[in-house]
Amino acid sequence: MPKPMDRRRALQLVATTGAAALAGCSGGGDAADSDDRPDDSTDAATVDGTGSSTGDGTDGNSPPPGFESLWERKLPEEDASAAQYITATGDDFLAVAVENVLYGIDTADGTLNWEFSDGGDIDALAVSDTHVFLHHTARQGPGTVYAVDQANGEKAGQRQGASDRLPMLALTEYVVVPHEYQNFNDGLYVMTPDGGLYGSLTEVPGVKWVDGEGDRVVVGRWEASDNAGVVGHDLSVDVGSERRWTIPDLELFDTTVVDGTLVAPNGDAYTLLDVETGDRTDVPVETELSSHGIVSAGGLAFHMTGNEVIHAVDPAAGEVAWTTEENLDGVTSLVSTGDAVVLRHADHFRGLAPDSGEVLAQGGTSQAEPLSVAANGQGVYSCHTTVFAHDVEF
């Protein structure tokens, strides 16, 4: 059975969303000038558990202050819509795609390092240690995947063949691209940054998503396919991708991988799959789970249900480690820095310790209608035509 969080901690949890994004961002500064950052000596007011301002956050009933403003960066775009706005992060890098333009931002100081555009609108992004992979749509036929060097924004390679809005998975040495188009065999291909293929096209009818880590890839197929289910592939073989296991009649939508285990909400349970063997464990919960996104931090997976309950799932123990359902009004999603879970509220952020749910910090100024919220170990980023960065080292 899940262990409920200590009531004192739960009452501290006034959540914040983390995967939405900003629509009314204002902000100054020329995109090429990093000296227009706000004065760091003026920290944003924190908010206590009742939603009232506490100034410096030192009141005995308020969480520790945090999420100080780091920088803001105005993009050259005058406007942007949610349908044509995508972000992805690396260790010290933020990629922002607006329509057909990709921007590369150094998250250390907010410098806009480069812009890239070569083709139609961008509808998928993935970031590896060294490259950004983006998919451009095409007016007719399959689109094109480009590999762009993070350091300079130069195109390293490209390959035609992917279909619109299917997610890509960036691994250390290559990117896995789902492929579903009527004039080609359905499946996925593994692309190297120079545009080459690692092996041949792998046939996987009806592929809808990919996830995994290291040399292990998990592929999901939905009900529209006659072969709906989940398939595990091994990329460590010389010939390319090799199928290792299949679980038929299993439909998953939101997934994350934690230390070799794929975790996904599935009806009234969390389904855990060993990415190497396909071994399955189902962890039941006392509520119907919905697809609101799932993230990982500190060896656990975190998911918020439609009725605003946060579950912390421990794949190693095969159980829900803790839950909370109090004071989460208005929370729709969350993001991970790797060391903490960040929740976005309408007017502030809150950071939670993965192992306990303890509130590590609260503060910042979350934008009213962000088009994207992303995070890495350096910050949490509210993104629109202006990108706002807040510190996550607390």
Tab-separated table of C-alpha atoms in Angstrom:
chain	number	residue	atom	x	y	z
A	1	MET	CA	0.000	0.000	0.000
A	2	PRO	CA	1.239	3.548	-0.660
A	3	LYS	CA	2.572	5.353	2.350
A	4	PRO	CA	0.786	8.702	2.761
A	5	MET	CA	2.988	11.707	3.208
A	6	ASP	CA	3.277	13.273	6.621
A	7	ARG	CA	0.366	15.702	6.959
A	8	ARG	CA	2.619	18.635	7.792
A	9	ARG	CA	4.525	18.107	4.566
A	10	ALA	CA	1.365	17.578	2.586
A	11	LEU	CA	-0.083	20.834	3.817
A	12	GLN	CA	3.062	22.567	2.619
A	13	LEU	CA	2.500	21.276	-0.895
A	14	VAL	CA	0.875	24.059	-2.831
A	15	ALA	CA	1.805	22.691	-6.180
A	16	THR	CA	2.895	24.220	-9.386
A	17	THR	CA	2.680	22.853	-12.873
A	18	GLY	CA	5.717	22.099	-14.814
A	19	ALA	CA	5.002	21.170	-18.310
A	20	ALA	CA	2.802	23.963	-19.473
A	21	ALA	CA	4.167	27.199	-20.830
A	22	LEU	CA	3.839	30.892	-21.088
A	23	ALA	CA	1.522	32.984	-23.167
A	24	GLY	CA	1.822	36.579	-22.088
A	25	CYS	CA	5.508	36.683	-21.391
A	26	SER	CA	6.979	40.092	-21.555
A	27	GLY	CA	10.598	40.715	-21.218
A	28	GLY	CA	13.337	42.859	-22.354
A	29	GLY	CA	16.615	42.748	-23.918
A	30	ASP	CA	18.125	42.172	-27.294
A	31	ALA	CA	18.451	38.476	-28.045
A	32	ALA	CA	22.167	38.722	-28.650
A	33	ASP	CA	22.956	40.718	-25.520
A	34	SER	CA	23.212	38.762	-22.273
A	35	ASP	CA	23.799	41.843	-20.099
A	36	ASP	CA	20.083	42.671	-19.926
A	37	ARG	CA	19.396	40.162	-17.187
A	38	PRO	CA	17.317	41.302	-14.225
A	39	ASP	CA	19.083	42.380	-11.035
A	40	ASP	CA	19.654	39.164	-9.047
A	41	SER	CA	19.619	41.148	-5.811
A	42	THR	CA	15.833	41.472	-6.091
A	43	ASP	CA	14.377	38.042	-5.404
A	44	ALA	CA	10.776	37.201	-6.192
A	45	ALA	CA	8.421	36.969	-3.221
A	46	THR	CA	7.591	33.494	-2.047
A	47	VAL	CA	4.085	32.245	-1.404
A	48	ASP	CA	2.926	30.359	1.648
A	49	GLY	CA	0.561	27.407	1.823
A	50	THR	CA	-2.502	29.657	1.707
A	51	GLY	CA	-1.341	31.486	-1.397
A	52	SER	CA	-0.453	34.756	0.353
A	53	SER	CA	2.877	36.498	-0.081
A	54	THR	CA	5.453	36.134	2.663
A	55	GLY	CA	8.143	38.418	1.266
A	56	ASP	CA	11.441	36.708	2.084
A	57	GLY	CA	9.827	33.365	2.924
A	58	THR	CA	11.131	33.261	6.472
A	59	ASP	CA	7.752	32.903	8.178
A	60	GLY	CA	7.599	29.773	10.284
A	61	ASN	CA	4.706	28.341	8.281
A	62	SER	CA	6.215	28.932	4.859
A	63	PRO	CA	8.598	26.678	2.902
A	64	PRO	CA	12.238	27.630	2.335
A	65	PRO	CA	12.635	30.354	-0.297
A	66	GLY	CA	14.101	29.524	-3.672
A	67	PHE	CA	13.755	29.807	-7.454
A	68	GLU	CA	15.550	33.125	-7.662
A	69	SER	CA	15.466	34.783	-11.066
A	70	LEU	CA	18.594	33.982	-13.115
A	71	TRP	CA	18.049	35.578	-16.509
A	72	GLU	CA	15.523	36.262	-19.226
A	73	ARG	CA	16.038	36.015	-22.967
A	74	LYS	CA	13.820	37.630	-25.605
A	75	LEU	CA	13.594	35.587	-28.788
A	76	PRO	CA	13.376	37.309	-32.177
A	77	GLU	CA	9.817	35.975	-32.542
A	78	GLU	CA	6.973	38.480	-32.225
A	79	ASP	CA	4.362	35.813	-31.499
A	80	ALA	CA	4.064	32.046	-31.072
A	81	SER	CA	1.280	29.499	-30.741
A	82	ALA	CA	1.245	26.357	-28.624
A	83	ALA	CA	0.778	24.199	-31.725
A	84	GLN	CA	4.115	25.360	-33.123
A	85	TYR	CA	6.266	25.634	-30.007
A	86	ILE	CA	8.538	22.877	-28.630
A	87	THR	CA	11.398	22.798	-26.125
A	88	ALA	CA	13.994	20.230	-25.069
A	89	THR	CA	16.910	20.449	-22.620
A	90	GLY	CA	20.420	19.061	-22.309
A	91	ASP	CA	22.927	19.344	-19.470
A	92	ASP	CA	23.563	23.061	-20.006
A	93	PHE	CA	21.502	23.643	-23.109
A	94	LEU	CA	17.952	24.618	-24.025
A	95	ALA	CA	16.535	24.090	-27.513
A	96	VAL	CA	13.456	26.127	-28.441
A	97	ALA	CA	11.611	25.541	-31.714
A	98	VAL	CA	9.129	28.200	-32.874
A	99	GLU	CA	7.446	27.313	-36.169
A	100	ASN	CA	10.363	26.626	-38.562
A	101	VAL	CA	13.195	28.146	-36.488
A	102	LEU	CA	15.322	26.405	-33.855
A	103	TYR	CA	17.107	28.478	-31.184
A	104	GLY	CA	20.070	27.195	-29.152
A	105	ILE	CA	20.371	28.775	-25.682
A	106	ASP	CA	23.190	28.377	-23.149
A	107	THR	CA	21.370	27.826	-19.841
A	108	ALA	CA	24.354	29.030	-17.801
A	109	ASP	CA	23.705	32.672	-18.689
A	110	GLY	CA	20.841	32.755	-21.182
A	111	THR	CA	23.007	33.541	-24.204
A	112	LEU	CA	21.268	32.883	-27.509
A	113	ASN	CA	24.103	31.076	-29.282
A	114	TRP	CA	22.577	30.438	-32.688
A	115	GLU	CA	19.494	30.042	-34.886
A	116	PHE	CA	18.823	27.272	-37.401
A	117	SER	CA	16.157	26.890	-40.085
A	118	ASP	CA	16.098	24.664	-43.146
A	119	GLY	CA	12.693	23.427	-44.197
A	120	GLY	CA	9.129	23.371	-42.931
A	121	ASP	CA	7.749	23.748	-39.434
A	122	ILE	CA	9.484	21.818	-36.659
A	123	ASP	CA	7.213	19.306	-34.910
A	124	ALA	CA	9.610	17.128	-32.874
A	125	LEU	CA	12.855	17.707	-30.931
A	126	ALA	CA	15.354	15.496	-29.125
A	127	VAL	CA	18.645	16.504	-27.476
A	128	SER	CA	21.703	14.289	-26.978
A	129	ASP	CA	24.993	15.206	-25.297
A	130	THR	CA	26.314	16.840	-28.468
A	131	HIS	CA	23.468	17.390	-30.947
A	132	VAL	CA	19.891	18.550	-31.361
A	133	PHE	CA	17.705	16.398	-33.595
A	134	LEU	CA	14.673	18.049	-35.146
A	135	HIS	CA	11.976	16.906	-37.514
A	136	HIS	CA	10.788	19.243	-40.260
A	137	THR	CA	7.370	18.645	-41.805
A	138	ALA	CA	6.899	18.562	-45.554
A	139	ARG	CA	4.027	19.713	-47.758
A	140	GLN	CA	3.863	16.254	-49.294
A	141	GLY	CA	5.478	12.979	-48.338
A	142	PRO	CA	7.632	12.260	-45.295
A	143	GLY	CA	9.515	14.996	-43.496
A	144	THR	CA	13.217	15.249	-42.746
A	145	VAL	CA	15.252	14.765	-39.577
A	146	TYR	CA	18.218	17.099	-39.125
A	147	ALA	CA	21.102	16.715	-36.695
A	148	VAL	CA	22.396	20.119	-35.529
A	149	ASP	CA	25.626	20.581	-33.573
A	150	GLN	CA	24.864	22.079	-30.153
A	151	ALA	CA	28.119	24.005	-30.122
A	152	ASN	CA	27.621	26.078	-33.265
A	153	GLY	CA	24.192	25.412	-34.754
A	154	GLU	CA	25.668	23.879	-37.897
A	155	LYS	CA	23.864	21.026	-39.644
A	156	ALA	CA	25.781	17.777	-39.160
A	157	GLY	CA	23.543	15.507	-41.218
A	158	GLN	CA	19.997	14.811	-42.332
A	159	ARG	CA	17.720	11.969	-43.424
A	160	GLN	CA	14.296	11.900	-44.975
A	161	GLY	CA	11.629	9.537	-43.756
A	162	ALA	CA	9.973	10.450	-40.469
A	163	SER	CA	6.299	11.312	-40.147
A	164	ASP	CA	4.637	14.245	-38.441
A	165	ARG	CA	4.673	14.660	-34.659
A	166	LEU	CA	5.998	11.226	-33.728
A	167	PRO	CA	8.465	11.625	-30.835
A	168	MET	CA	12.168	10.917	-31.208
A	169	LEU	CA	14.500	9.372	-28.616
A	170	ALA	CA	18.026	10.807	-28.342
A	171	LEU	CA	20.648	8.381	-27.045
A	172	THR	CA	24.373	8.931	-26.562
A	173	GLU	CA	25.466	8.105	-30.101
A	174	TYR	CA	22.303	8.329	-32.207
A	175	VAL	CA	18.607	9.176	-32.321
A	176	VAL	CA	15.751	6.690	-32.675
A	177	VAL	CA	13.078	7.998	-35.034
A	178	PRO	CA	9.597	6.465	-35.357
A	179	HIS	CA	8.515	6.165	-38.960
A	180	GLU	CA	4.896	5.898	-40.069
A	181	TYR	CA	4.002	6.940	-43.581
A	182	GLN	CA	1.808	5.365	-46.213
A	183	ASN	CA	4.463	5.177	-48.929
A	184	PHE	CA	7.053	3.551	-46.670
A	185	ASN	CA	7.163	0.580	-44.348
A	186	ASP	CA	6.126	1.505	-40.816
A	187	GLY	CA	8.786	1.181	-38.173
A	188	LEU	CA	11.714	3.087	-36.796
A	189	TYR	CA	15.223	3.894	-37.830
A	190	VAL	CA	18.339	4.671	-35.825
A	191	MET	CA	20.190	7.710	-37.175
A	192	THR	CA	23.710	8.892	-36.434
A	193	PRO	CA	24.482	12.640	-36.335
A	194	ASP	CA	26.002	12.530	-39.833
A	195	GLY	CA	22.682	11.298	-41.257
A	196	GLY	CA	23.756	7.687	-41.568
A	197	LEU	CA	21.746	4.677	-40.478
A	198	TYR	CA	22.775	2.279	-37.742
A	199	GLY	CA	21.432	-0.852	-39.399
A	200	SER	CA	18.370	-0.939	-41.641
A	201	LEU	CA	14.812	0.247	-41.067
A	202	THR	CA	13.211	-1.812	-38.297
A	203	GLU	CA	9.645	-2.775	-39.131
A	204	VAL	CA	7.283	-2.045	-36.257
A	205	PRO	CA	3.743	-1.528	-37.585
A	206	GLY	CA	1.795	1.300	-35.993
A	207	VAL	CA	4.618	2.724	-33.896
A	208	LYS	CA	3.447	5.690	-31.789
A	209	TRP	CA	6.205	6.342	-29.233
A	210	VAL	CA	9.719	5.338	-28.228
A	211	ASP	CA	11.503	5.393	-24.867
A	212	GLY	CA	14.539	3.731	-23.335
A	213	GLU	CA	18.099	4.260	-22.154
A	214	GLY	CA	21.575	3.088	-23.062
A	215	ASP	CA	21.277	0.501	-25.847
A	216	ARG	CA	17.712	-0.522	-24.946
A	217	VAL	CA	14.694	0.910	-26.747
A	218	VAL	CA	11.024	0.321	-25.956
A	219	VAL	CA	8.470	0.936	-28.707
A	220	GLY	CA	4.748	1.477	-28.155
A	221	ARG	CA	1.948	0.697	-30.604
A	222	TRP	CA	-1.625	1.811	-30.042
A	223	GLU	CA	-5.035	0.405	-30.774
A	224	ALA	CA	-5.153	1.718	-34.337
A	225	SER	CA	-2.573	-0.917	-35.251
A	226	ASP	CA	-3.526	-4.547	-35.711
A	227	ASN	CA	-0.438	-5.375	-33.703
A	228	ALA	CA	-0.966	-3.094	-30.696
A	229	GLY	CA	1.453	-3.746	-27.867
A	230	VAL	CA	4.916	-2.908	-26.534
A	231	VAL	CA	8.174	-4.146	-28.064
A	232	GLY	CA	11.720	-4.125	-26.655
A	233	HIS	CA	14.750	-3.654	-28.921
A	234	ASP	CA	18.489	-4.017	-28.373
A	235	LEU	CA	20.831	-1.620	-30.164
A	236	SER	CA	24.081	-3.196	-28.955
A	237	VAL	CA	24.257	-5.673	-31.832
A	238	ASP	CA	26.361	-4.927	-34.913
A	239	VAL	CA	23.517	-5.224	-37.415
A	240	GLY	CA	21.401	-2.473	-35.866
A	241	SER	CA	18.184	-2.782	-33.889
A	242	GLU	CA	17.144	-6.300	-32.862
A	243	ARG	CA	13.811	-7.218	-31.292
A	244	ARG	CA	14.198	-8.923	-27.898
A	245	TRP	CA	10.672	-9.152	-26.496
A	246	THR	CA	7.039	-8.320	-27.216
A	247	ILE	CA	4.022	-7.802	-24.963
A	248	PRO	CA	0.824	-7.889	-27.061
A	249	ASP	CA	-2.426	-6.062	-26.261
A	250	LEU	CA	-0.756	-3.502	-23.999
A	251	GLU	CA	-1.446	0.179	-24.661
A	252	LEU	CA	0.651	2.754	-22.823
A	253	PHE	CA	0.728	6.489	-23.460
A	254	ASP	CA	2.864	8.358	-20.887
A	255	THR	CA	6.190	6.713	-20.025
A	256	THR	CA	9.499	7.368	-18.305
A	257	VAL	CA	12.530	5.138	-17.737
A	258	VAL	CA	14.113	4.869	-14.280
A	259	ASP	CA	17.334	2.853	-13.946
A	260	GLY	CA	16.385	0.300	-16.581
A	261	THR	CA	12.655	0.120	-15.806
A	262	LEU	CA	9.950	1.724	-17.911
A	263	VAL	CA	7.136	3.151	-15.752
A	264	ALA	CA	3.725	4.048	-17.177
A	265	PRO	CA	0.229	4.770	-15.796
A	266	ASN	CA	-2.154	2.073	-16.996
A	267	GLY	CA	-5.769	2.148	-15.834
A	268	ASP	CA	-5.777	1.579	-12.078
A	269	ALA	CA	-2.130	0.526	-11.842
A	270	TYR	CA	1.389	1.532	-12.793
A	271	THR	CA	2.940	-0.888	-15.258
A	272	LEU	CA	6.670	-1.513	-14.781
A	273	LEU	CA	8.639	-3.111	-17.628
A	274	ASP	CA	12.272	-4.177	-17.492
A	275	VAL	CA	13.642	-2.604	-20.697
A	276	GLU	CA	16.115	-5.460	-21.191
A	277	THR	CA	13.896	-8.486	-20.569
A	278	GLY	CA	10.327	-7.222	-20.822
A	279	ASP	CA	9.507	-8.604	-17.362
A	280	ARG	CA	6.319	-6.927	-16.181
A	281	THR	CA	5.060	-5.840	-12.761
A	282	ASP	CA	1.792	-3.993	-12.129
A	283	VAL	CA	1.533	-1.768	-9.070
A	284	PRO	CA	-2.184	-1.219	-8.232
A	285	VAL	CA	-3.495	2.086	-6.897
A	286	GLU	CA	-6.873	3.111	-5.538
A	287	THR	CA	-7.744	5.559	-8.307
A	288	GLU	CA	-8.103	5.637	-12.065
A	289	LEU	CA	-4.935	6.983	-13.636
A	290	SER	CA	-5.003	9.444	-16.501
A	291	SER	CA	-2.421	10.621	-19.009
A	292	HIS	CA	-0.993	13.847	-17.596
A	293	GLY	CA	2.709	13.197	-18.150
A	294	ILE	CA	5.250	11.387	-16.002
A	295	VAL	CA	8.801	12.392	-14.982
A	296	SER	CA	11.666	10.798	-13.063
A	297	ALA	CA	14.048	12.077	-10.378
A	298	GLY	CA	16.205	10.480	-7.710
A	299	GLY	CA	15.412	6.915	-8.789
A	300	LEU	CA	11.616	7.384	-8.638
A	301	ALA	CA	8.884	8.184	-11.153
A	302	PHE	CA	6.325	10.937	-10.504
A	303	HIS	CA	2.845	11.159	-11.946
A	304	MET	CA	-0.138	13.342	-11.177
A	305	THR	CA	-3.585	11.894	-11.756
A	306	GLY	CA	-6.602	13.698	-13.127
A	307	ASN	CA	-8.054	14.152	-9.635
A	308	GLU	CA	-4.823	15.852	-8.515
A	309	VAL	CA	-3.032	13.140	-6.594
A	310	ILE	CA	0.756	12.899	-6.928
A	311	HIS	CA	2.194	9.388	-6.827
A	312	ALA	CA	5.899	8.700	-6.290
A	313	VAL	CA	6.562	5.269	-7.798
A	314	ASP	CA	9.597	3.240	-6.725
A	315	PRO	CA	10.396	0.760	-9.545
A	316	ALA	CA	13.096	-1.030	-7.538
A	317	ALA	CA	10.693	-1.826	-4.705
A	318	GLY	CA	7.695	-2.288	-6.991
A	319	GLU	CA	5.492	0.049	-4.968
A	320	VAL	CA	4.182	3.586	-4.592
A	321	ALA	CA	6.614	5.132	-2.122
A	322	TRP	CA	4.423	8.089	-1.146
A	323	THR	CA	1.409	10.077	-2.280
A	324	THR	CA	-0.162	13.436	-1.585
A	325	GLU	CA	-3.526	14.864	-2.557
A	326	GLU	CA	-3.816	18.005	-0.440
A	327	ASN	CA	-3.349	21.586	-1.632
A	328	LEU	CA	-2.781	20.657	-5.257
A	329	ASP	CA	-5.522	22.798	-6.793
A	330	GLY	CA	-4.518	24.106	-10.186
A	331	VAL	CA	-1.581	21.743	-10.663
A	332	THR	CA	-1.672	20.054	-14.060
A	333	SER	CA	1.888	18.785	-14.602
A	334	LEU	CA	5.435	18.686	-13.287
A	335	VAL	CA	9.030	18.696	-14.480
A	336	SER	CA	12.256	17.207	-13.161
A	337	THR	CA	15.696	18.705	-12.673
A	338	GLY	CA	17.140	15.229	-12.050
A	339	ASP	CA	17.625	15.962	-8.355
A	340	ALA	CA	14.211	17.440	-7.571
A	341	VAL	CA	10.652	17.504	-8.824
A	342	VAL	CA	9.387	20.974	-9.717
A	343	LEU	CA	5.691	21.798	-9.681
A	344	ARG	CA	4.355	24.889	-11.364
A	345	HIS	CA	1.561	26.878	-9.764
A	346	ALA	CA	-0.122	29.888	-11.320
A	347	ASP	CA	2.269	32.331	-9.649
A	348	HIS	CA	5.208	30.390	-8.240
A	349	PHE	CA	7.283	27.193	-8.359
A	350	ARG	CA	7.769	24.538	-5.707
A	351	GLY	CA	10.595	21.990	-5.487
A	352	LEU	CA	10.120	18.606	-3.807
A	353	ALA	CA	12.647	16.087	-2.538
A	354	PRO	CA	12.090	12.896	-4.543
A	355	ASP	CA	12.536	10.477	-1.651
A	356	SER	CA	10.036	12.088	0.715
A	357	GLY	CA	8.050	14.873	-0.922
A	358	GLU	CA	9.570	17.367	1.494
A	359	VAL	CA	9.348	20.918	0.201
A	360	LEU	CA	12.878	22.032	-0.660
A	361	ALA	CA	12.002	25.510	-1.854
A	362	GLN	CA	9.224	27.717	-3.118
A	363	GLY	CA	9.275	31.004	-4.980
A	364	GLY	CA	9.977	32.568	-8.318
A	365	THR	CA	7.414	34.133	-10.600
A	366	SER	CA	5.775	31.556	-12.802
A	367	GLN	CA	4.382	33.054	-15.983
A	368	ALA	CA	0.625	33.166	-16.399
A	369	GLU	CA	0.309	31.164	-19.622
A	370	PRO	CA	3.604	29.520	-20.573
A	371	LEU	CA	3.789	27.605	-23.829
A	372	SER	CA	6.418	25.323	-22.318
A	373	VAL	CA	8.089	24.747	-18.976
A	374	ALA	CA	11.345	22.783	-19.016
A	375	ALA	CA	14.082	22.057	-16.473
A	376	ASN	CA	17.589	20.715	-16.086
A	377	GLY	CA	20.132	20.750	-13.281
A	378	GLN	CA	20.729	24.479	-13.694
A	379	GLY	CA	17.241	25.920	-13.771
A	380	VAL	CA	13.563	25.786	-14.585
A	381	TYR	CA	12.588	27.630	-17.756
A	382	SER	CA	9.255	29.268	-18.554
A	383	CYS	CA	9.216	29.708	-22.281
A	384	HIS	CA	7.328	31.819	-24.803
A	385	THR	CA	8.693	34.607	-27.004
A	386	THR	CA	10.682	35.389	-23.858
A	387	VAL	CA	12.405	32.651	-21.860
A	388	PHE	CA	12.572	33.175	-18.073
A	389	ALA	CA	15.051	31.141	-16.021
A	390	HIS	CA	14.835	30.451	-12.273
A	391	ASP	CA	17.481	28.824	-10.095
A	392	VAL	CA	16.939	25.244	-8.915
A	393	GLU	CA	20.018	24.918	-6.680
A	394	PHE	CA	18.387	24.903	-3.282
